[in-house]
Structures are given as C-alpha cells and as structure tokens.
Amino acid sequence: MRRRSALWSAALAGLLAGGLGIGQLTGLARATATGPALAVDMTAERYPISPLVYGMNFADEELARDLRLPVHRWGGNHTTRYNFRNDTTNRAGDWYFENIPNDNPDPSTLPAGSETDRFVEQDKATGTQTILTVPMVGWVAKERAKACGFSVAKYGPQQSTDPWTPDCGNGKKPDGTAVTGNDPHDTSVEVGPRYVTDWITHLKSRHGTAADGGVRFYNLDNEPDLWHSTHRDVRPTGLGYDELRERTYAYAAAIKAADPGAKTLGPVGWGLNSIFYSGLDQQTCAETGCWSNPPDRAAHGGVDLGPWYLDRMRAYEQQHGTRILDYFDIHIYPQQAGVHDDEAGDAATQERRLRSTRQLWDPAYVDESWINQPVRMIPRMRELVARHYPGTKVAMTEYSWGAYGHINGALAQADILGIFGREKLDLATLWTAPKTDEPVAHAFRMYRDYDGKGGAFGESAVRATSADQGKLAVYAAERAADKALTLVVVNKTGEELTSDVVVTGRTGASSARVYRYSAANLAAIERAADVPVDSSGFTGTFPANSISTIVIPPGGSDPDPTPTPDASCKVTYKVVNQWQGGFQASVTITNQAGSPVQRWKLGWSFANGQQLTQSWNGAFAQSGPDVAVTDAGWNATIPAKGGKVEFGFLATRSGTANDPPGAFRLNDSPCVSG
C-alpha cells in the first residue's frame, strides 16, 4: 500500500522543487484531514446482494431506463380503494377522502388501458418487475366520478375543505372532533376476494402470468394498521389481530389461486409500531394511553403483532400446503425532527439525517425521536422471520429520508443503499421516486449506472468496515461479470478526508477507476483520476460531502470456477417472448463431457445494447455488452454426459434488433451453440 507518508514525501519533493515555501505547504497540509481507516476483506464469507433493494415507487420511464430499475411499486394510501374496472381511486385522508378518476385517454375501453395497465406496460418496456397493491379493506371507489367521503352539504361545516371542491371536507367538525355516522356508500362499494381474482385475471390476459413476465408482486394492501385514520370514512375502527389474519388468509389465498407464481408482501405496516401493535391497539392506546398493556395484544397471549402474524402465516402453510406470504413487509420513515422533510433543513437537521440511517442496523443507536430506543430495523425483521416463519424474505416497500434536491439527501440515500445490501434486505422501494436530475437519483446511479454505460456495483457482498462510519461509510461487493471489486465510499463530513483502505485477500498491482458525485457538481457524476492499488490496498482522498464509486480490477484473490472438463459443452439460447423495448429468453447448458461441471459461470456478449434486468435459476451481472450468469447454488453442479441446467431472464432492448449472442463460454471455455 502507498501510505500517506510516502505520498507526502513525494509531494514535498515535487512542491519544493517548484519553489513552494514551507509556510504554503503547511496551509496545503491542513486542507486534507486524516480520515478513519477503511478495511475490505475479500477472504470473508460472501453473500448475494438482492438487486430488488434498488426499487422505487412511481418512477418515470426515463429514470427507470437509466437505472435499469429492478422493481417498481404502485402503492400508497390511494391504492387501498382502487377500482380497476372504472380506473378510479379514493385519495383517503391524503386529500379530503375524495374519489378522483385517473387520467385516461379512452375510458370507453376500461378496464383495458387503465392506469395500472399502463404502469405494467411501462415496467415491461424497461424490464422492471411490478408490485401492485391489492385492496383488502373491503371497499373500492363506486364509479368513475368525483365524490366526497364527508360532504359539507350532507354532514355540516368542517374544519377544512378542498379549495377546488369546497363540498368535500376533511371529516372533522370546526371544533376538531370527528364527523361520525357518515355513509361509506357515498364514495365506495363493497368488494371481497373475488374482486382480486377478477383483477388478476384481467392482468394475466393483458400482461401474462408472473412466470411469463407479468405482474410478479402483490402488496396485501397499504398500511392496514392505519385504516382507522387514513380511510376512516369507510373503516373508522382499527384493524385487530384476528381480522388481519382472516383478511390476509382470504385475499392472499385468492392471489395465489389466481396466479401461483406471484409473490405476496404483507402486512405492509407503516413503521416500527406495526411490529408491536395492531391497528385496533394503536387506535385505542392513542385515546387512552394503554401502550404498556394494549388490550388486543393482551387478548392474544401478550405477543406482539409481528411475530403473531408470522406464526399465523406459517400455520396456514402447514395446514393447507401453500405459502401465502412471501415477504414480511414493514415501511420505515425516520421520525427524527426534520429528517423526512422535502428540504434539507439546517446544519443540525442535516447531521441528524446522516446519523439516523443507523436505525436501519445499529444496536447502539438510540433513535432520536419519540421512539427513544434502538430500532435496528433490518436485523429485527430478519430475526423475526428466522424465528417465526423461516424462508420468508424481508421488504420495505416504502421508505424515505427526504431532501431529494440536496447533497445531504443524496449522501443519506447512498448510505442507505449500501446498508440494504450489507444487512441482507431482500426488497426495497423508495417512496416516491426522485426526479431524473435530482441528487437522490444520482445516489442511485452510483450503484446502478455510475459511468452512464450501465456500470454497476457488484452483486456479491464483500465485508467492508470503517473505523468511523459517521464520517466515512464504506460498502464493497464483487461483480460477477469481470470479478472487479467495487466500493462505494460516502463522506458525510464537510471536509476532505484521506484514508488508508486496506484490502485483504487480493494480489497484484493495478489502477482503480474512480467515479464521484459531490456538492461541487450536483448536475453530474464525474470521472476522477485513477488511484494506484497494490496487494494491500490504497490510499484514497474523499472530497467533502461526496459519494465515490471505486472499481478495482480483479487481482486473483478469488479462485476461478472449476474449468469445464474437456471444454465440451453446448448452449441453447431461445427468445421465448418479446415486446417493444424488451424480451424474455431461456438458456440451456448441456455438459457433454465425461465429468460433472462444478460452480458454473456462463458468459456472452450482446451486440444490440440488450440489458438484463431479472434472472431466475442463476445470478447475473452485466458490464456494458458483457454478461455473466453464475449458478444459484442449488444447481451448481451440471452432471456429466448430457446433464443440463436451464435459466431464464428478462432484458431490455433498444430499437428492433435483438440478435442472439454469437459465442458462449462456460467457465472460460468455449461452447458450441445449438
């Protein structure tokens, strides 16, 4: 490693030779502070980073293409009462409990061409997986027309009304008490699980099944533990333990029956309290202060809602043989003052925003809000599923640290994406997507498209630590396509920091490419000077308030996969389906040698700008036109003498050309195509 002493010796000699005085040198030395030591250990246990942690809610098509957005959610309070037949939602407590028809160029064709149909079509065009929210509240918008949950003409004067539709009130009397006794039929009509069946039947007819590239994920409504507040015009009473279980059983089972390949996410709670309390207890205790002994929990053995819910989902599978819950999904919004705001806030708020990301993982961080205890949200959720329903994945389909238009928000977002990968979160979707040119969008690009050519952070997590993550956060991963070691370093301070980066388990010398986003230029990611790297690491300088993506070429630290015996293999590549902007393909590898292949990796190059976005039965990585797919673990061995493995993928394409790859290499040995 080139230590700072060596660098300063070289700098001193050069600067003195150029006539720079010692006094000037002293001022120069103060400009860069010593940062905390960083360490990357390539010999430690690896684990895959789920690509689904880089998702968003309501991203526009340009941004989705730019980021090769892996998953896209259609959710939020207004989706709880969505009627796909008339393409109308109720905006709930977000906007005066109003039914508002979605913009539609030709309503006469409904349900075809609805907002959700167009949402899925955009996702298919960008190679993105879709999450749709399924109503479970039992009501949907009754017709394609505006209507009010709390009409002033019908229910009297109210505290606030819609300035554009003044008959629509907020459901509170002028004295602040709630309007009661309203008729839910003013806006809504009753539905049950059959509604879900009909909607999925429609979606399959338009877009195919989940297995064929259609809608892959369904949220089991949105924050049902807040229905008594957000949707109190139709549901004024909090949702209790038993009713949550029964509704989940009915609606999730309907989803699985309608499309067995689809994945479900629940209970889609609003935050940490959703793990501890039912909606009924949250409502009751907010009125009576019974938080230490909530009655609904007491009636269920004193067990918190989260573990009780997972136990009930496991019991369903044991009884019926069908898993109806695939992801344990809880939202998280930082409760610290000012952190979730649109604006970055003052210096204290910005510092608090950067500290508060620790609530995602750190047992030593006491949440600086009314929570006032360690949250450690991702480990908490993973421990719950491991104990109560093993095999369930964990998701956060809503989160946001605010300040999208400021470097402070970008720093927090880059830190969060690194934490998601390191802490083994399975799926996350930012609420809502930033604008294409906002700093938070650039934070995503530092992981998904740092060079404007599809350059991406690796898919296999490598252990990385910082002596002070509050100053410099570091995340590392190896990329499958070229075995490059990729780092993301976030400087959360207002000063330039120089740190030694020790890399263990890598040999050889090379130059690392450096890409940087900082407060110095919020408009673009810049290519910085390359950094020399030797067998023990490098010394890096990280500008104030910056995100750096560092790409280190392979140094021989990871043993190569077992060579293909006799280099005897055949690859069958088939385009199964294609549409404007995308396609689905299947690939079969046949081992024609006399010995089995272990730990396989298949590589090829595209000629027409195709970009993989999703794969199954194998993990993919892509850098420019070069693609590598590695085994999924369970299928790592290809038997000898005709043994086969098959995997598939979804990809985007630009233009009409979609030429198949001209050559394939299995574990670096050429294969015949056929």
CSV table of N, CA and C in Angstrom, one decimal, residues 213-359:
chain,number,residue,atom,x,y,z
A,213,GLY,N,-43.6,-13.2,-17.2
A,213,GLY,CA,-43.2,-11.8,-17.3
A,213,GLY,C,-44.3,-10.8,-17.0
A,214,GLY,N,-45.4,-11.3,-16.4
A,214,GLY,CA,-46.4,-10.4,-16.0
A,214,GLY,C,-46.2,-9.8,-14.6
A,215,VAL,N,-47.2,-9.4,-13.9
A,215,VAL,CA,-47.0,-8.8,-12.5
A,215,VAL,C,-46.5,-9.9,-11.6
A,216,ARG,N,-45.3,-9.6,-11.0
A,216,ARG,CA,-44.6,-10.6,-10.1
A,216,ARG,C,-45.0,-10.5,-8.7
A,217,PHE,N,-45.3,-9.2,-8.2
A,217,PHE,CA,-45.5,-9.0,-6.8
A,217,PHE,C,-46.9,-8.3,-6.5
A,218,TYR,N,-47.5,-8.7,-5.4
A,218,TYR,CA,-48.7,-8.0,-4.9
A,218,TYR,C,-48.6,-7.7,-3.4
A,219,ASN,N,-48.7,-6.4,-3.1
A,219,ASN,CA,-48.8,-5.9,-1.7
A,219,ASN,C,-50.2,-6.2,-1.2
A,220,LEU,N,-50.2,-6.7,0.0
A,220,LEU,CA,-51.5,-7.0,0.7
A,220,LEU,C,-52.0,-5.7,1.3
A,221,ASP,N,-52.5,-4.8,0.5
A,221,ASP,CA,-53.0,-3.5,0.8
A,221,ASP,C,-51.8,-2.6,1.2
A,222,ASN,N,-52.2,-1.5,1.8
A,222,ASN,CA,-51.2,-0.5,2.2
A,222,ASN,C,-51.5,0.0,3.6
A,223,GLU,N,-50.6,-0.3,4.5
A,223,GLU,CA,-50.7,0.2,5.9
A,223,GLU,C,-52.0,0.0,6.5
A,224,PRO,N,-52.5,-1.3,6.5
A,224,PRO,CA,-53.9,-1.5,7.1
A,224,PRO,C,-54.0,-1.2,8.6
A,225,ASP,N,-52.9,-1.1,9.3
A,225,ASP,CA,-53.0,-0.7,10.7
A,225,ASP,C,-53.3,0.8,10.9
A,226,LEU,N,-53.4,1.5,9.8
A,226,LEU,CA,-53.8,2.9,9.9
A,226,LEU,C,-55.1,3.2,9.1
A,227,TRP,N,-55.8,2.1,8.7
A,227,TRP,CA,-57.1,2.3,8.0
A,227,TRP,C,-58.0,3.2,8.8
A,228,HIS,N,-58.0,3.0,10.2
A,228,HIS,CA,-59.0,3.8,11.0
A,228,HIS,C,-58.7,5.3,11.0
A,229,SER,N,-57.6,5.7,10.4
A,229,SER,CA,-57.3,7.1,10.3
A,229,SER,C,-57.3,7.5,8.8
A,230,THR,N,-56.6,6.8,8.0
A,230,THR,CA,-56.4,7.2,6.5
A,230,THR,C,-57.7,6.9,5.8
A,231,HIS,N,-58.5,5.9,6.2
A,231,HIS,CA,-59.7,5.5,5.4
A,231,HIS,C,-60.9,5.5,6.4
A,232,ARG,N,-60.9,6.4,7.3
A,232,ARG,CA,-62.0,6.3,8.4
A,232,ARG,C,-63.4,6.6,7.9
A,233,ASP,N,-63.5,7.1,6.6
A,233,ASP,CA,-64.8,7.3,6.1
A,233,ASP,C,-65.5,6.0,5.8
A,234,VAL,N,-64.7,4.9,5.6
A,234,VAL,CA,-65.3,3.6,5.4
A,234,VAL,C,-64.9,2.6,6.5
A,235,ARG,N,-63.8,2.9,7.2
A,235,ARG,CA,-63.3,2.0,8.2
A,235,ARG,C,-62.9,2.8,9.4
A,236,PRO,N,-63.8,3.2,10.3
A,236,PRO,CA,-63.5,4.0,11.4
A,236,PRO,C,-62.9,3.3,12.6
A,237,THR,N,-62.9,1.9,12.6
A,237,THR,CA,-62.4,1.1,13.7
A,237,THR,C,-61.1,0.5,13.3
A,238,GLY,N,-60.2,0.5,14.2
A,238,GLY,CA,-58.9,-0.1,14.0
A,238,GLY,C,-58.9,-1.6,13.7
A,239,LEU,N,-58.0,-2.1,12.9
A,239,LEU,CA,-57.9,-3.5,12.5
A,239,LEU,C,-57.2,-4.3,13.5
A,240,GLY,N,-57.9,-5.3,14.1
A,240,GLY,CA,-57.4,-6.1,15.1
A,240,GLY,C,-56.6,-7.3,14.6
A,241,TYR,N,-56.0,-8.0,15.5
A,241,TYR,CA,-55.2,-9.2,15.2
A,241,TYR,C,-56.0,-10.2,14.3
A,242,ASP,N,-57.2,-10.6,14.8
A,242,ASP,CA,-57.9,-11.7,14.2
A,242,ASP,C,-58.4,-11.3,12.8
A,243,GLU,N,-58.9,-10.1,12.7
A,243,GLU,CA,-59.4,-9.7,11.4
A,243,GLU,C,-58.2,-9.5,10.4
A,244,LEU,N,-57.1,-9.1,10.8
A,244,LEU,CA,-55.9,-9.0,9.9
A,244,LEU,C,-55.6,-10.4,9.4
A,245,ARG,N,-55.6,-11.4,10.3
A,245,ARG,CA,-55.3,-12.8,9.9
A,245,ARG,C,-56.3,-13.2,8.9
A,246,GLU,N,-57.6,-13.1,9.2
A,246,GLU,CA,-58.6,-13.6,8.3
A,246,GLU,C,-58.6,-12.9,6.9
A,247,ARG,N,-58.4,-11.6,6.9
A,247,ARG,CA,-58.4,-10.9,5.6
A,247,ARG,C,-57.2,-11.3,4.8
A,248,THR,N,-56.0,-11.5,5.5
A,248,THR,CA,-54.8,-12.0,4.8
A,248,THR,C,-55.0,-13.4,4.3
A,249,TYR,N,-55.6,-14.3,5.0
A,249,TYR,CA,-55.9,-15.6,4.5
A,249,TYR,C,-56.7,-15.6,3.3
A,250,ALA,N,-57.8,-14.8,3.3
A,250,ALA,CA,-58.7,-14.8,2.2
A,250,ALA,C,-58.1,-14.1,0.9
A,251,TYR,N,-57.5,-13.0,1.1
A,251,TYR,CA,-57.0,-12.2,-0.1
A,251,TYR,C,-55.7,-12.8,-0.6
A,252,ALA,N,-54.8,-13.2,0.3
A,252,ALA,CA,-53.5,-13.8,-0.2
A,252,ALA,C,-53.8,-15.1,-0.9
A,253,ALA,N,-54.7,-15.9,-0.3
A,253,ALA,CA,-55.0,-17.2,-1.0
A,253,ALA,C,-55.6,-17.0,-2.3
A,254,ALA,N,-56.5,-15.9,-2.5
A,254,ALA,CA,-57.0,-15.6,-3.8
A,254,ALA,C,-56.0,-15.2,-4.8
A,255,ILE,N,-55.0,-14.5,-4.4
A,255,ILE,CA,-53.8,-14.1,-5.2
A,255,ILE,C,-53.1,-15.4,-5.7
A,256,LYS,N,-52.8,-16.3,-4.8
A,256,LYS,CA,-52.0,-17.5,-5.1
A,256,LYS,C,-52.9,-18.4,-6.0
A,257,ALA,N,-54.2,-18.5,-5.8
A,257,ALA,CA,-55.0,-19.3,-6.7
A,257,ALA,C,-55.1,-18.7,-8.1
A,258,ALA,N,-55.1,-17.4,-8.2
A,258,ALA,CA,-55.3,-16.8,-9.5
A,258,ALA,C,-54.0,-16.8,-10.3
A,259,ASP,N,-52.8,-16.7,-9.6
A,259,ASP,CA,-51.5,-16.7,-10.2
A,259,ASP,C,-50.5,-17.3,-9.3
A,260,PRO,N,-50.3,-18.6,-9.3
A,260,PRO,CA,-49.5,-19.3,-8.3
A,260,PRO,C,-48.0,-18.8,-8.3
A,261,GLY,N,-47.6,-18.3,-9.4
A,261,GLY,CA,-46.2,-17.8,-9.5
A,261,GLY,C,-46.0,-16.4,-8.9
A,262,ALA,N,-47.0,-15.7,-8.5
A,262,ALA,CA,-46.9,-14.4,-7.9
A,262,ALA,C,-46.4,-14.5,-6.5
A,263,LYS,N,-45.8,-13.4,-6.1
A,263,LYS,CA,-45.3,-13.3,-4.7
A,263,LYS,C,-46.1,-12.2,-3.9
A,264,THR,N,-46.3,-12.5,-2.7
A,264,THR,CA,-47.1,-11.6,-1.8
A,264,THR,C,-46.2,-10.9,-0.8
A,265,LEU,N,-46.6,-9.7,-0.4
A,265,LEU,CA,-45.9,-8.9,0.6
A,265,LEU,C,-46.9,-8.4,1.7
A,266,GLY,N,-46.7,-8.7,2.9
A,266,GLY,CA,-47.5,-8.2,4.0
A,266,GLY,C,-46.8,-8.2,5.3
A,267,PRO,N,-47.4,-7.6,6.3
A,267,PRO,CA,-48.7,-6.9,6.4
A,267,PRO,C,-48.6,-5.5,5.9
A,268,VAL,N,-47.5,-5.0,5.4
A,268,VAL,CA,-47.3,-3.7,4.8
A,268,VAL,C,-47.7,-2.6,5.9
A,269,GLY,N,-47.1,-2.8,7.1
A,269,GLY,CA,-47.3,-1.8,8.2
A,269,GLY,C,-46.6,-0.5,7.9
A,270,TRP,N,-47.0,0.5,8.7
A,270,TRP,CA,-46.5,1.9,8.4
A,270,TRP,C,-45.1,2.1,9.1
A,271,GLY,N,-44.7,1.3,10.1
A,271,GLY,CA,-43.4,1.5,10.7
A,271,GLY,C,-43.2,0.6,11.9
A,272,LEU,N,-42.3,1.0,12.8
A,272,LEU,CA,-41.9,0.1,13.9
A,272,LEU,C,-43.1,-0.3,14.7
A,273,ASN,N,-44.0,0.6,15.0
A,273,ASN,CA,-45.2,0.3,15.8
A,273,ASN,C,-46.0,-0.8,15.2
A,274,SER,N,-45.9,-1.0,13.9
A,274,SER,CA,-46.7,-2.1,13.2
A,274,SER,C,-46.2,-3.4,13.6
A,275,ILE,N,-45.0,-3.5,14.1
A,275,ILE,CA,-44.5,-4.8,14.6
A,275,ILE,C,-45.0,-5.1,16.0
A,276,PHE,N,-45.3,-4.1,16.8
A,276,PHE,CA,-45.7,-4.2,18.2
A,276,PHE,C,-47.2,-4.2,18.4
A,277,TYR,N,-47.9,-3.4,17.6
A,277,TYR,CA,-49.3,-3.2,17.9
A,277,TYR,C,-50.2,-3.4,16.7
A,278,SER,N,-51.4,-3.9,16.9
A,278,SER,CA,-52.4,-4.0,15.9
A,278,SER,C,-53.0,-2.6,15.6
A,279,GLY,N,-53.7,-2.4,14.5
A,279,GLY,CA,-54.4,-1.1,14.3
A,279,GLY,C,-55.4,-0.8,15.4
A,280,LEU,N,-56.0,-1.8,15.9
A,280,LEU,CA,-57.0,-1.6,17.0
A,280,LEU,C,-56.3,-1.1,18.2
A,281,ASP,N,-55.2,-1.7,18.6
A,281,ASP,CA,-54.4,-1.2,19.7
A,281,ASP,C,-53.8,0.2,19.5
A,282,GLN,N,-53.4,0.5,18.3
A,282,GLN,CA,-52.9,1.8,18.0
A,282,GLN,C,-53.9,2.9,18.2
A,283,GLN,N,-55.2,2.5,17.7
A,283,GLN,CA,-56.3,3.5,17.9
A,283,GLN,C,-56.7,3.6,19.4
A,284,THR,N,-56.8,2.5,20.0
A,284,THR,CA,-57.3,2.5,21.4
A,284,THR,C,-56.3,3.2,22.3
A,285,CYS,N,-55.0,2.9,22.2
A,285,CYS,CA,-54.0,3.4,23.1
A,285,CYS,C,-53.7,4.9,22.8
A,286,ALA,N,-53.9,5.3,21.5
A,286,ALA,CA,-53.7,6.7,21.2
A,286,ALA,C,-54.8,7.6,22.0
A,287,GLU,N,-55.9,6.9,22.3
A,287,GLU,CA,-57.0,7.6,23.0
A,287,GLU,C,-56.9,7.5,24.5
A,288,THR,N,-56.4,6.3,25.0
A,288,THR,CA,-56.4,6.0,26.4
A,288,THR,C,-55.0,5.9,27.1
A,289,GLY,N,-53.9,5.9,26.3
A,289,GLY,CA,-52.6,5.7,26.8
A,289,GLY,C,-52.2,4.4,27.3
A,290,CYS,N,-52.8,3.3,26.7
A,290,CYS,CA,-52.6,1.9,27.2
A,290,CYS,C,-51.4,1.2,26.6
A,291,TRP,N,-50.4,2.0,26.2
A,291,TRP,CA,-49.3,1.4,25.4
A,291,TRP,C,-48.6,0.3,26.1
A,292,SER,N,-48.5,0.3,27.4
A,292,SER,CA,-47.8,-0.7,28.2
A,292,SER,C,-48.6,-2.0,28.3
A,293,ASN,N,-49.9,-2.0,28.1
A,293,ASN,CA,-50.7,-3.2,28.1
A,293,ASN,C,-51.9,-3.1,27.2
A,294,PRO,N,-51.6,-3.1,25.9
A,294,PRO,CA,-52.7,-2.9,24.9
A,294,PRO,C,-53.7,-4.1,25.0
A,295,PRO,N,-55.0,-3.8,24.9
A,295,PRO,CA,-55.9,-4.9,25.1
A,295,PRO,C,-56.0,-5.9,24.0
A,296,ASP,N,-55.8,-5.6,22.8
A,296,ASP,CA,-55.8,-6.6,21.7
A,296,ASP,C,-54.6,-7.5,21.8
A,297,ARG,N,-53.5,-7.0,22.1
A,297,ARG,CA,-52.3,-7.8,22.4
A,297,ARG,C,-52.5,-8.7,23.6
A,298,ALA,N,-53.1,-8.2,24.6
A,298,ALA,CA,-53.3,-9.0,25.8
A,298,ALA,C,-54.3,-10.1,25.5
A,299,ALA,N,-55.2,-9.9,24.7
A,299,ALA,CA,-56.2,-11.0,24.3
A,299,ALA,C,-55.5,-12.0,23.4
A,300,HIS,N,-54.3,-11.8,23.0
A,300,HIS,CA,-53.6,-12.8,22.1
A,300,HIS,C,-52.3,-13.2,22.8
A,301,GLY,N,-52.3,-13.4,24.1
A,301,GLY,CA,-51.2,-14.0,24.8
A,301,GLY,C,-50.1,-13.1,25.1
A,302,GLY,N,-50.3,-11.8,24.9
A,302,GLY,CA,-49.3,-10.8,25.1
A,302,GLY,C,-48.2,-10.8,24.1
A,303,VAL,N,-48.5,-11.4,22.9
A,303,VAL,CA,-47.5,-11.5,21.8
A,303,VAL,C,-47.6,-10.3,20.9
A,304,ASP,N,-46.5,-9.7,20.6
A,304,ASP,CA,-46.5,-8.6,19.6
A,304,ASP,C,-47.1,-9.0,18.3
A,305,LEU,N,-47.7,-8.0,17.6
A,305,LEU,CA,-48.4,-8.4,16.4
A,305,LEU,C,-47.5,-9.0,15.3
A,306,GLY,N,-46.2,-8.5,15.1
A,306,GLY,CA,-45.4,-9.0,14.1
A,306,GLY,C,-45.1,-10.5,14.2
A,307,PRO,N,-44.6,-11.0,15.3
A,307,PRO,CA,-44.4,-12.4,15.5
A,307,PRO,C,-45.7,-13.2,15.4
A,308,TRP,N,-46.7,-12.7,16.0
A,308,TRP,CA,-48.0,-13.4,16.0
A,308,TRP,C,-48.5,-13.6,14.5
A,309,TYR,N,-48.4,-12.5,13.7
A,309,TYR,CA,-48.8,-12.6,12.3
A,309,TYR,C,-47.9,-13.6,11.5
A,310,LEU,N,-46.6,-13.6,11.7
A,310,LEU,CA,-45.8,-14.6,11.1
A,310,LEU,C,-46.1,-16.0,11.5
A,311,ASP,N,-46.4,-16.2,12.8
A,311,ASP,CA,-46.8,-17.6,13.2
A,311,ASP,C,-48.1,-18.0,12.5
A,312,ARG,N,-49.1,-17.1,12.4
A,312,ARG,CA,-50.3,-17.5,11.7
A,312,ARG,C,-50.1,-17.8,10.2
A,313,MET,N,-49.2,-17.1,9.6
A,313,MET,CA,-48.9,-17.3,8.2
A,313,MET,C,-48.3,-18.7,8.0
A,314,ARG,N,-47.4,-19.0,8.9
A,314,ARG,CA,-46.7,-20.3,8.9
A,314,ARG,C,-47.8,-21.4,9.2
A,315,ALA,N,-48.7,-21.2,10.1
A,315,ALA,CA,-49.7,-22.2,10.4
A,315,ALA,C,-50.6,-22.4,9.2
A,316,TYR,N,-50.9,-21.4,8.4
A,316,TYR,CA,-51.7,-21.6,7.2
A,316,TYR,C,-50.9,-22.5,6.2
A,317,GLU,N,-49.7,-22.3,6.0
A,317,GLU,CA,-48.9,-23.1,5.1
A,317,GLU,C,-48.9,-24.6,5.6
A,318,GLN,N,-48.7,-24.8,6.9
A,318,GLN,CA,-48.7,-26.1,7.4
A,318,GLN,C,-50.0,-26.8,7.3
A,319,GLN,N,-51.1,-26.1,7.3
A,319,GLN,CA,-52.4,-26.7,7.2
A,319,GLN,C,-52.8,-26.9,5.8
A,320,HIS,N,-52.5,-26.0,4.9
A,320,HIS,CA,-53.0,-26.0,3.5
A,320,HIS,C,-52.0,-26.4,2.5
A,321,GLY,N,-50.7,-26.4,2.9
A,321,GLY,CA,-49.6,-26.7,1.9
A,321,GLY,C,-49.3,-25.6,0.9
A,322,THR,N,-49.7,-24.4,1.2
A,322,THR,CA,-49.5,-23.3,0.3
A,322,THR,C,-48.9,-22.1,1.1
A,323,ARG,N,-47.8,-21.6,0.6
A,323,ARG,CA,-47.3,-20.4,1.3
A,323,ARG,C,-48.0,-19.2,0.7
A,324,ILE,N,-48.7,-18.4,1.6
A,324,ILE,CA,-49.4,-17.3,1.1
A,324,ILE,C,-48.7,-15.9,1.4
A,325,LEU,N,-47.6,-16.0,2.2
A,325,LEU,CA,-46.8,-14.8,2.5
A,325,LEU,C,-45.4,-15.1,2.1
A,326,ASP,N,-44.9,-14.3,1.2
A,326,ASP,CA,-43.5,-14.4,0.7
A,326,ASP,C,-42.6,-13.4,1.3
A,327,TYR,N,-43.0,-12.2,1.5
A,327,TYR,CA,-42.2,-11.2,2.1
A,327,TYR,C,-42.9,-10.5,3.3
A,328,PHE,N,-42.1,-10.4,4.4
A,328,PHE,CA,-42.6,-9.7,5.6
A,328,PHE,C,-42.2,-8.2,5.3
A,329,ASP,N,-43.2,-7.4,5.1
A,329,ASP,CA,-43.0,-6.0,4.6
A,329,ASP,C,-43.5,-5.0,5.6
A,330,ILE,N,-42.6,-4.2,6.1
A,330,ILE,CA,-42.9,-3.1,7.0
A,330,ILE,C,-42.2,-1.8,6.5
A,331,HIS,N,-43.0,-0.7,6.4
A,331,HIS,CA,-42.4,0.5,6.0
A,331,HIS,C,-41.6,1.2,7.1
A,332,ILE,N,-40.7,2.1,6.7
A,332,ILE,CA,-40.0,2.9,7.7
A,332,ILE,C,-39.8,4.3,7.2
A,333,TYR,N,-40.2,5.2,8.0
A,333,TYR,CA,-39.9,6.6,7.8
A,333,TYR,C,-39.2,7.2,9.1
A,334,PRO,N,-38.1,7.9,8.9
A,334,PRO,CA,-37.4,8.4,10.1
A,334,PRO,C,-38.3,9.4,10.9
A,335,GLN,N,-38.4,9.2,12.2
A,335,GLN,CA,-39.2,10.0,13.0
A,335,GLN,C,-38.5,11.2,13.6
A,336,GLN,N,-37.2,11.3,13.4
A,336,GLN,CA,-36.4,12.4,14.0
A,336,GLN,C,-36.8,13.7,13.3
A,337,ALA,N,-36.8,14.7,14.1
A,337,ALA,CA,-37.3,16.0,13.6
A,337,ALA,C,-36.6,16.5,12.3
A,338,GLY,N,-37.4,16.7,11.3
A,338,GLY,CA,-36.9,17.3,10.0
A,338,GLY,C,-36.3,16.4,9.0
A,339,VAL,N,-36.1,15.1,9.4
A,339,VAL,CA,-35.3,14.2,8.6
A,339,VAL,C,-36.0,13.8,7.3
A,340,HIS,N,-37.3,13.6,7.5
A,340,HIS,CA,-38.1,13.2,6.3
A,340,HIS,C,-38.7,14.3,5.5
A,341,ASP,N,-38.3,15.5,5.8
A,341,ASP,CA,-38.8,16.7,5.1
A,341,ASP,C,-38.3,16.8,3.7
A,342,ASP,N,-39.0,17.5,2.8
A,342,ASP,CA,-38.5,17.8,1.5
A,342,ASP,C,-37.2,18.6,1.5
A,343,GLU,N,-37.2,19.5,2.3
A,343,GLU,CA,-36.0,20.4,2.4
A,343,GLU,C,-34.9,19.7,3.3
A,344,ALA,N,-33.6,20.1,3.0
A,344,ALA,CA,-32.5,19.5,3.8
A,344,ALA,C,-32.5,20.0,5.2
A,345,GLY,N,-33.0,21.2,5.5
A,345,GLY,CA,-33.0,21.7,6.8
A,345,GLY,C,-31.7,22.4,7.2
A,346,ASP,N,-31.6,22.8,8.5
A,346,ASP,CA,-30.4,23.5,8.9
A,346,ASP,C,-29.3,22.5,9.1
A,347,ALA,N,-28.1,22.9,9.6
A,347,ALA,CA,-27.0,22.1,9.8
A,347,ALA,C,-27.2,20.9,10.7
A,348,ALA,N,-28.0,21.2,11.8
A,348,ALA,CA,-28.3,20.2,12.8
A,348,ALA,C,-29.2,19.1,12.2
A,349,THR,N,-30.1,19.5,11.4
A,349,THR,CA,-31.0,18.6,10.8
A,349,THR,C,-30.3,17.7,9.8
A,350,GLN,N,-29.4,18.3,9.0
A,350,GLN,CA,-28.6,17.5,8.1
A,350,GLN,C,-27.7,16.5,8.8
A,351,GLU,N,-27.1,16.9,9.9
A,351,GLU,CA,-26.3,15.9,10.6
A,351,GLU,C,-27.2,14.8,11.2
A,352,ARG,N,-28.3,15.2,11.7
A,352,ARG,CA,-29.3,14.2,12.2
A,352,ARG,C,-29.7,13.2,11.1
A,353,ARG,N,-30.0,13.7,9.9
A,353,ARG,CA,-30.4,12.9,8.8
A,353,ARG,C,-29.3,11.8,8.6
A,354,LEU,N,-28.1,12.2,8.5
A,354,LEU,CA,-27.0,11.3,8.3
A,354,LEU,C,-26.8,10.3,9.4
A,355,ARG,N,-27.0,10.7,10.6
A,355,ARG,CA,-26.9,9.8,11.8
A,355,ARG,C,-28.0,8.8,11.8
A,356,SER,N,-29.2,9.2,11.4
A,356,SER,CA,-30.4,8.5,11.6
A,356,SER,C,-30.5,7.2,10.7
A,357,THR,N,-29.6,7.1,9.7
A,357,THR,CA,-29.6,5.9,8.9
A,357,THR,C,-29.2,4.7,9.8
A,358,ARG,N,-28.6,5.0,10.9
A,358,ARG,CA,-28.1,3.9,11.8
A,358,ARG,C,-29.3,3.1,12.4
A,359,GLN,N,-30.5,3.7,12.4
A,359,GLN,CA,-31.7,3.0,12.9
A,359,GLN,C,-32.0,1.7,12.0
